[in-house]
């Protein structure tokens, strides 16, 4: 079989994006910078100033930070990294916090050493952390990606600086313009199985573990258990497991997940439905892994136009990818996979992101419902007319159009959501 032309690039994209993270990635990003700052200062700072883009504030203020004794918000995120973080662990920076660290965090919260400001920036994922200890100062700037340090200044001298990522593709390192639905399907069908298995085994293990944990314990409103109680089908099971994993993660569960597009929720919604449906259909291990790489790349493709953070709910993109992958597992053609995507996007192309929080789990359920419906219609060879709303003739063109709407058209929506969350705007 002829080797796929873009195999090297596709693998590089997957390696960049499928990474482990403990806790919601936005708070963990701040913890990462906090740990790096303490390491550079040689101790815990006396003063901390953090300037964050609006999207970061939106995605941090309501999420429980893992291993902190249920602390929530920007200050807790920073202090977790400052007190007990290890920046060499990336997005698992606070995996080794101790009880003593938590006590110290509470002491620093009482001292009110952190000042939070809104950073005026066109970049959705962007912040500048400034810290002081005795006569030493440190400034760390991160853009586009959660651990992408673009500059470090110590005592007002630049000790590290690099170019930002490729702006057109949201700061990622490998050009995503090579992605199309047809190429993604071709890659999934032809890539060497053992390479796929090595790459994706951690995603299967980690993401299914937190799903099971979410169903065993009472996180949030126990959405997974509620769904299982009322919906007795493989589709109910998929929604329950995926939502339970998200709810556990958003509620402070310390178990790591494998992310997609910088998001744990997107990693969960991309993978868990595929794993469960493959198990339900008794397909081979190889077929399951090929389906899983298809789903991951479809999510990455959609998100490459939307951006890391936006007013458009990224979990919807991931759930749609899972729906399209159900079509693949049922033996659907590339055309039917494209029809699934178009049908689903006709349904849920306007679900907004109002920050990371436990109720993200319910939005995943909504996205999966749309993905299932899109799949059922496609398997019956039905697809919405390209003249419907913002739909286009092909799935690729539709993905581009939704990305344009989300990235450009919903900027003002993002501002209004942030203002409402910060109670700066009167309602009614």
GROMACS .gro file of N, CA and C in nm, residues 28 35 44 54-55 67 78 89 97 132 140 148 158 168-169 179 195 229 256 261-262 277 286 335 366 372 382 414 418:
model
   87
   28UNK      N    1  -0.443   2.541   3.466
   28UNK     CA    2  -0.315   2.470   3.473
   28UNK      C    3  -0.206   2.548   3.400
   35UNK      N    4   0.481   2.824   3.854
   35UNK     CA    5   0.592   2.738   3.893
   35UNK      C    6   0.722   2.784   3.830
   44UNK      N    7   0.923   3.176   4.675
   44UNK     CA    8   0.786   3.226   4.661
   44UNK      C    9   0.788   3.379   4.657
   54UNK      N   10  -0.941   3.811   2.812
   54UNK     CA   11  -1.076   3.785   2.859
   54UNK      C   12  -1.114   3.638   2.856
   55UNK      N   13  -1.072   3.568   2.751
   55UNK     CA   14  -1.106   3.426   2.740
   55UNK      C   15  -1.043   3.343   2.850
   67UNK      N   16  -0.615   1.899   4.329
   67UNK     CA   17  -0.512   1.883   4.434
   67UNK      C   18  -0.499   2.005   4.525
   78UNK      N   19  -0.273   3.015   4.015
   78UNK     CA   20  -0.136   3.067   4.024
   78UNK      C   21  -0.063   3.014   4.147
   89UNK      N   22   0.691   1.936   3.430
   89UNK     CA   23   0.582   1.842   3.406
   89UNK      C   24   0.475   1.897   3.311
   97UNK      N   25   0.121   1.819   4.447
   97UNK     CA   26   0.093   1.908   4.559
   97UNK      C   27   0.067   1.828   4.687
  132UNK      N   28   0.757   3.947   4.205
  132UNK     CA   29   0.869   4.013   4.274
  132UNK      C   30   0.903   3.936   4.402
  140UNK      N   31   0.689   3.672   3.281
  140UNK     CA   32   0.671   3.562   3.186
  140UNK      C   33   0.548   3.592   3.101
  148UNK      N   34   0.323   2.786   2.593
  148UNK     CA   35   0.408   2.852   2.494
  148UNK      C   36   0.463   2.984   2.549
  158UNK      N   37   1.579   4.086   2.926
  158UNK     CA   38   1.522   3.972   2.852
  158UNK      C   39   1.623   3.858   2.851
  168UNK      N   40  -0.197   3.237   1.170
  168UNK     CA   41  -0.313   3.190   1.095
  168UNK      C   42  -0.369   3.061   1.155
  169UNK      N   43  -0.282   2.982   1.214
  169UNK     CA   44  -0.325   2.855   1.269
  169UNK      C   45  -0.313   2.853   1.421
  179UNK      N   46  -0.480   1.976   0.623
  179UNK     CA   47  -0.592   1.894   0.668
  179UNK      C   48  -0.715   1.915   0.580
  195UNK      N   49   0.197   0.214   1.487
  195UNK     CA   50   0.227   0.355   1.516
  195UNK      C   51   0.107   0.423   1.581
  229UNK      N   52  -2.970   0.632   3.421
  229UNK     CA   53  -3.096   0.597   3.485
  229UNK      C   54  -3.213   0.606   3.387
  256UNK      N   55  -0.551   1.269   3.532
  256UNK     CA   56  -0.509   1.332   3.407
  256UNK      C   57  -0.593   1.281   3.290
  261UNK      N   58  -0.653   1.977   2.098
  261UNK     CA   59  -0.662   2.122   2.074
  261UNK      C   60  -0.650   2.202   2.202
  262UNK      N   61  -0.568   2.154   2.296
  262UNK     CA   62  -0.545   2.225   2.420
  262UNK      C   63  -0.656   2.212   2.521
  277UNK      N   64  -1.833   0.298   2.135
  277UNK     CA   65  -1.909   0.247   2.020
  277UNK      C   66  -1.834   0.133   1.952
  286UNK      N   67  -0.760  -0.284   1.588
  286UNK     CA   68  -0.705  -0.201   1.482
  286UNK      C   69  -0.810  -0.105   1.429
  335UNK      N   70  -1.804   1.026   0.171
  335UNK     CA   71  -1.914   1.118   0.144
  335UNK      C   72  -2.013   1.118   0.260
  366UNK      N   73  -2.531   1.766   2.447
  366UNK     CA   74  -2.600   1.832   2.335
  366UNK      C   75  -2.525   1.809   2.204
  372UNK      N   76  -2.506   1.225   1.676
  372UNK     CA   77  -2.583   1.102   1.651
  372UNK      C   78  -2.686   1.125   1.540
  382UNK      N   79  -2.909   1.112   0.370
  382UNK     CA   80  -2.975   1.242   0.375
  382UNK      C   81  -2.875   1.348   0.423
  414UNK      N   82  -1.826   3.719   2.262
  414UNK     CA   83  -1.729   3.687   2.367
  414UNK      C   84  -1.718   3.799   2.470
  418UNK      N   85  -1.819   3.775   2.871
  418UNK     CA   86  -1.724   3.807   2.977
  418UNK      C   87  -1.778   3.915   3.070
   0.00000   0.00000   0.00000
